[in-house]
Short mmCIF file of C-alpha atoms in Angstrom, two decimals:
data_model
loop_
_atom_site.label_atom_id
_atom_site.label_comp_id
_atom_site.label_asym_id
_atom_site.label_seq_id
_atom_site.Cartn_x
_atom_site.Cartn_y
_atom_site.Cartn_z
CA MET G 1018 -45.97 -8.28 9.84
CA THR G 1019 -44.51 -5.79 7.39
CA GLN G 1020 -43.30 -7.07 4.06
CA GLU G 1021 -39.50 -7.10 3.69
CA SER G 1022 -38.16 -5.06 0.79
CA GLY G 1023 -36.35 -6.87 -2.03
CA GLY G 1024 -33.05 -5.14 -1.27
CA GLU G 1025 -33.20 -5.99 2.41
CA PHE G 1026 -34.09 -9.59 1.64
CA ALA G 1027 -31.21 -9.92 -0.82
CA ARG G 1028 -28.72 -8.48 1.67
CA ARG G 1029 -30.00 -10.82 4.40
CA ARG G 1030 -29.65 -13.87 2.16
CA ARG G 1031 -26.17 -12.95 0.93
CA ARG G 1032 -24.43 -13.35 4.26
CA ILE G 1033 -21.02 -14.96 3.84
CA GLY G 1034 -18.53 -16.88 5.92
CA LEU G 1035 -14.82 -17.66 5.95
CA ALA G 1036 -15.06 -20.14 3.08
CA GLU G 1037 -16.38 -17.50 0.67
CA VAL G 1038 -13.61 -15.08 1.66
CA ARG G 1039 -10.89 -17.66 1.09
CA ALA G 1040 -12.40 -18.70 -2.24
CA SER G 1041 -12.37 -15.09 -3.48
CA PHE G 1042 -8.58 -14.77 -3.41
CA ARG G 1043 -5.89 -16.70 -5.24
CA PRO G 1044 -2.37 -15.26 -4.80
CA SER G 1045 -0.53 -14.79 -8.09
CA GLY G 1046 2.85 -15.52 -6.48
CA THR G 1047 4.68 -15.89 -3.21
CA GLU G 1048 3.43 -13.33 -0.71
CA PRO G 1049 5.58 -11.68 1.97
CA ILE G 1050 5.49 -13.39 5.36
CA CYS G 1051 3.60 -10.44 6.86
CA LEU G 1052 0.74 -11.02 4.45
CA ALA G 1053 0.75 -14.79 4.08
CA TYR G 1054 0.99 -15.64 7.78
CA PHE G 1055 -0.24 -12.55 9.61
CA ALA G 1056 -2.40 -9.93 7.91
CA ARG G 1057 -4.29 -12.05 5.40
CA PRO G 1058 -5.33 -14.92 7.72
CA LEU G 1059 -6.60 -12.44 10.32
CA ALA G 1060 -8.27 -10.31 7.67
CA ASN G 1061 -10.05 -13.37 6.30
CA LEU G 1062 -11.44 -14.10 9.76
CA VAL G 1063 -12.93 -10.63 10.25
CA THR G 1064 -13.98 -9.89 6.65
CA PRO G 1065 -17.38 -11.67 6.99
CA ALA G 1066 -18.31 -9.30 9.82
CA PHE G 1067 -17.54 -6.26 7.66
CA TYR G 1068 -19.29 -7.73 4.61
CA ASN G 1069 -22.39 -8.83 6.50
CA ALA G 1070 -22.60 -5.40 8.13
CA GLY G 1071 -22.88 -3.87 4.66
CA LEU G 1072 -19.55 -2.02 4.65
CA SER G 1073 -17.84 -1.34 1.33
CA ALA G 1074 -14.14 -1.50 0.50
CA ASP G 1075 -13.98 2.30 0.24
CA GLN G 1076 -15.48 2.69 3.70
CA VAL G 1077 -12.93 0.29 5.17
CA ILE G 1078 -10.12 2.23 3.48
CA LEU G 1079 -11.29 5.39 5.23
CA ILE G 1080 -11.49 3.49 8.53
CA ARG G 1081 -7.95 2.24 7.92
CA LEU G 1082 -6.72 5.77 7.26
CA SER G 1083 -8.26 7.01 10.52
CA VAL G 1084 -6.90 4.06 12.50
CA GLY G 1085 -3.44 4.40 10.95
CA LEU G 1086 -3.20 8.13 11.58
CA PHE G 1087 -4.23 7.58 15.19
CA ALA G 1088 -1.45 4.99 15.58
CA LEU G 1089 1.09 7.46 14.14
CA LEU G 1090 -0.10 10.10 16.60
CA LEU G 1091 0.46 7.71 19.50
CA PHE G 1092 3.98 6.95 18.21
CA ALA G 1093 4.74 10.66 17.97
CA LEU G 1094 3.88 11.24 21.63
CA GLY G 1095 6.98 9.27 22.62
CA ILE G 1096 5.48 7.67 25.76
CA TYR G 1097 6.32 3.99 26.08
CA TRP G 1098 2.97 2.52 27.06
CA ILE G 1099 1.09 4.78 24.65
CA ALA G 1100 3.42 3.69 21.85
CA ALA G 1101 2.69 0.06 22.80
CA VAL G 1102 -1.03 0.74 22.30
CA GLY G 1103 -0.11 2.43 19.04
CA LEU G 1104 1.57 -0.77 17.86
CA ILE G 1105 -1.64 -2.73 18.30
CA ILE G 1106 -3.62 -0.08 16.44
CA TYR G 1107 -0.95 0.01 13.72
CA ALA G 1108 -1.31 -3.78 13.33
CA VAL G 1109 -5.08 -3.37 13.00
CA ALA G 1110 -4.53 -0.85 10.19
CA TYR G 1111 -2.23 -3.35 8.46
CA ILE G 1112 -4.89 -6.07 8.69
CA LEU G 1113 -7.59 -3.74 7.37
CA ASP G 1114 -5.49 -3.31 4.22
CA CYS G 1115 -6.35 -6.92 3.36
CA VAL G 1116 -9.96 -6.54 4.49
CA ASP G 1117 -10.68 -3.79 1.96
CA GLY G 1118 -9.19 -5.95 -0.80
CA ASN G 1119 -11.39 -8.87 0.25
CA LEU G 1120 -14.49 -6.67 0.20
CA SER G 1121 -13.64 -5.28 -3.22
CA ARG G 1122 -13.45 -8.80 -4.66
CA LEU G 1123 -16.53 -10.08 -2.83
CA HIS G 1124 -18.64 -7.12 -3.95
CA ASP G 1125 -17.03 -7.22 -7.42
CA ALA G 1126 -16.81 -3.46 -7.05
CA GLY G 1127 -13.18 -2.66 -7.80
CA ASN G 1128 -12.62 0.75 -9.38
CA TYR G 1129 -9.78 3.11 -10.11
CA TRP G 1130 -10.66 5.39 -7.21
CA GLY G 1131 -10.22 2.44 -4.85
CA LYS G 1132 -6.88 1.62 -6.41
CA PHE G 1133 -5.73 5.22 -5.99
CA ILE G 1134 -6.88 5.80 -2.42
CA ASP G 1135 -5.74 2.35 -1.25
CA GLY G 1136 -2.17 3.01 -2.41
CA PHE G 1137 -2.25 6.54 -1.02
CA VAL G 1138 -3.30 5.31 2.43
CA ASP G 1139 -0.62 2.59 2.35
CA ASP G 1140 2.09 5.18 1.74
CA VAL G 1141 0.79 7.62 4.35
CA VAL G 1142 0.35 5.10 7.16
CA LEU G 1143 3.28 2.75 6.55
CA PHE G 1144 6.00 4.98 5.16
CA THR G 1145 5.61 7.77 7.69
CA ALA G 1146 5.87 5.44 10.70
CA PRO G 1147 9.66 5.94 11.02
CA LEU G 1148 9.16 9.72 11.04
CA ALA G 1149 6.45 9.43 13.72
CA ILE G 1150 8.64 7.22 15.91
CA GLY G 1151 11.62 9.53 15.42
CA LEU G 1152 9.40 12.46 16.36
CA GLY G 1153 8.36 10.64 19.52
CA MET G 1154 11.99 10.03 20.47
CA TRP G 1155 12.84 13.66 19.83
CA ALA G 1156 9.88 14.74 21.99
CA THR G 1157 11.29 12.72 24.90
CA ASN G 1158 14.73 14.34 24.69
CA SER G 1159 16.45 11.67 22.59
CA GLY G 1160 17.95 14.37 20.40
CA GLY G 1161 17.39 15.66 16.91
CA ILE G 1162 19.32 12.74 15.37
CA ALA G 1163 16.37 10.41 15.95
CA LEU G 1164 14.04 12.82 14.18
CA ALA G 1165 16.50 13.25 11.30
CA VAL G 1166 16.97 9.49 10.86
CA GLY G 1167 13.23 8.87 10.96
CA GLY G 1168 12.74 11.60 8.37
CA ILE G 1169 15.42 10.18 6.07
CA VAL G 1170 13.88 6.69 6.22
CA SER G 1171 10.38 8.00 5.57
CA ILE G 1172 11.48 10.25 2.70
CA GLY G 1173 13.35 7.37 1.05
CA ALA G 1174 10.27 5.14 1.29
CA LEU G 1175 7.95 7.88 0.01
CA LEU G 1176 10.24 8.54 -2.96
CA THR G 1177 9.98 4.88 -3.88
CA GLY G 1178 6.21 5.07 -3.54
CA ILE G 1179 6.04 8.14 -5.77
CA ALA G 1180 8.19 6.44 -8.42
CA ARG G 1181 6.05 3.29 -8.25
CA HIS G 1182 2.80 5.18 -8.73
CA ARG G 1183 4.26 7.47 -11.39
CA PHE G 1184 5.67 4.57 -13.42
CA GLY G 1185 2.37 2.70 -13.17
CA PHE G 1186 0.41 5.75 -14.33
CA VAL G 1187 2.69 6.63 -17.26
CA ARG G 1188 2.89 2.99 -18.42
CA GLU G 1189 -0.91 2.65 -18.46
CA TRP G 1190 -1.22 6.01 -20.23
CA MET G 1191 1.31 4.91 -22.83
CA VAL G 1192 -0.47 1.60 -23.38
CA SER G 1193 -3.86 3.32 -23.76
CA ARG G 1194 -2.46 5.57 -26.50
CA SER G 1195 -0.02 3.34 -28.35
CA GLY G 1196 -0.92 -0.27 -27.60
CA PRO G 1197 0.16 -2.95 -25.12
CA LEU G 1198 3.73 -3.80 -24.24
CA SER G 1199 5.46 -5.95 -26.82
CA ASP G 1200 7.00 -9.31 -25.95
CA ASP G 1201 10.43 -7.68 -26.13
CA GLU G 1202 9.41 -4.88 -23.74
CA THR G 1203 7.84 -7.36 -21.33
CA ALA G 1204 11.01 -9.45 -21.37
CA ARG G 1205 13.16 -6.37 -20.70
CA ILE G 1206 11.26 -5.36 -17.57
CA ALA G 1207 10.91 -8.96 -16.30
CA ARG G 1208 14.61 -9.00 -15.44
CA PHE G 1209 14.30 -5.93 -13.25
CA THR G 1210 11.06 -7.21 -11.71
CA ARG G 1211 12.82 -10.38 -10.56
CA ILE G 1212 15.64 -8.38 -8.98
CA SER G 1213 13.20 -6.12 -7.10
CA ASP G 1214 11.06 -9.01 -5.82
CA ARG G 1215 13.15 -9.65 -2.70
CA PRO G 1216 13.52 -5.97 -1.71
CA ILE G 1217 9.76 -5.53 -2.10
CA ARG G 1218 9.02 -8.44 0.23
CA LEU G 1219 11.67 -7.25 2.68
CA VAL G 1220 10.18 -3.75 2.78
CA ALA G 1221 6.69 -5.17 3.37
CA ASN G 1222 7.91 -7.34 6.25
CA LEU G 1223 9.94 -4.53 7.82
CA TYR G 1224 7.10 -2.03 7.84
CA CYS G 1225 4.82 -4.65 9.39
CA PHE G 1226 7.06 -6.17 12.08
CA ALA G 1227 9.99 -3.81 12.73
CA PRO G 1228 8.00 -1.20 14.74
CA TRP G 1229 7.64 -3.78 17.51
CA LEU G 1230 11.36 -3.34 18.16
CA ILE G 1231 10.54 -0.12 20.01
CA LEU G 1232 9.35 -2.22 22.96
CA LEU G 1233 12.94 -3.38 23.60
CA PRO G 1234 15.39 -1.47 25.81
CA ASN G 1235 16.71 1.31 23.55
CA GLY G 1236 14.25 -0.11 21.05
CA GLY G 1237 13.67 3.19 19.30
CA TRP G 1238 17.33 3.41 18.29
CA ILE G 1239 17.36 -0.27 17.28
CA TYR G 1240 14.29 0.27 15.14
CA LEU G 1241 15.67 3.38 13.44
CA GLY G 1242 19.01 1.68 12.84
CA VAL G 1243 17.37 -1.34 11.22
CA MET G 1244 15.14 0.83 9.08
CA LEU G 1245 18.00 3.13 8.04
CA VAL G 1246 20.44 0.40 7.10
CA ILE G 1247 18.18 -2.40 5.85
CA GLY G 1248 14.91 -0.66 5.02
CA THR G 1249 16.40 2.29 3.16
CA SER G 1250 18.83 0.04 1.26
CA ALA G 1251 15.95 -2.21 0.15
CA ASN G 1252 13.87 0.80 -0.87
CA PHE G 1253 16.68 2.27 -2.94
CA VAL G 1254 17.24 -1.06 -4.73
CA TRP G 1255 13.51 -1.12 -5.45
CA LEU G 1256 13.67 2.50 -6.63
CA ALA G 1257 16.60 1.74 -8.93
CA MET G 1258 14.72 -1.19 -10.46
CA LEU G 1259 11.66 1.01 -11.03
CA VAL G 1260 13.78 3.56 -12.87
CA ALA G 1261 15.37 0.74 -14.89
CA GLN G 1262 11.94 -0.61 -15.84
CA ALA G 1263 10.77 2.84 -16.85
CA ASN G 1264 13.88 3.34 -18.96
CA ALA G 1265 13.30 -0.03 -20.63
CA VAL G 1266 9.68 0.47 -21.71
CA LEU G 1267 8.82 4.18 -21.76
CA ARG G 1268 11.01 5.24 -24.69
CA ARG G 1269 8.23 5.06 -27.26
CA ARG G 1270 7.71 8.23 -29.21
CA ARG G 1271 4.53 10.05 -28.25
CA GLN G 1272 2.43 12.58 -30.08
CA ALA G 1273 2.94 16.16 -28.97
CA VAL G 1274 -0.74 16.67 -28.21
CA HIS G 1275 -0.53 20.28 -27.08
CA MET G 1276 1.60 21.24 -30.06
CA GLY G 1277 -0.91 19.58 -32.37
CA GLU G 1278 -3.76 21.51 -30.77
CA THR G 1279 -1.80 24.76 -31.16
CA ILE G 1280 -1.15 24.14 -34.87
CA LYS G 1281 -4.81 23.27 -35.41
CA ASP G 1282 -5.96 26.40 -33.62
CA HIS G 1283 -3.62 28.58 -35.70
CA GLY G 1284 -4.86 26.92 -38.86
CA GLN G 1285 -8.40 27.99 -38.04
#
């Protein structure tokens, strides 16, 4: 009998179950319905299989990107039964979003690359779904209006995503150079955070559940109408609150680094 290596033995002994997954996560607040009652419970059930198979959070993110893009492709074909399959695959991608978070905590291997690519995949898969569905309707002779509406909804959502990531980056950059937010600054943005809480949860629920509307008679138009009126309105409220938060805390003076380097170089 060959002797088992230390690494293999450690991996074999560190098999986990559902209890360990649940213990690794404590929500900081009220989660959207799509997470609390759909994606997270299912993700918790399947996470042990991914963990015990030795998969990392980054690997699951790449799997989620592939699965999500495949679902978008099926939507864009515009064929009813293929789109129905796409909905199932799209739901799997949504669940995998929680799986990679579980794995990151269980492995205690969170890093900034994971944070970046996770948010990027979220925006690509979720926010371009209306465009893909509109493209599918256009491909089946539903007219260019469906494509235009899908594009408008997706662009609005992507703009919000860009603002969210940009604000997060600039705030962290500011803090790293000039110190943490003061109590006054924290209080100023808390007001806008409370206002945006409901739109954020609404957007999360819409992008999880609303695509299933396409299974109804004239479901594509119902879906696009809901996303245009409700989804885009919620995204623009969220966007406005992000801009308000940025205006409230990003007005610190900053050193003109490039100018300083230029003056130093000239002095030499």
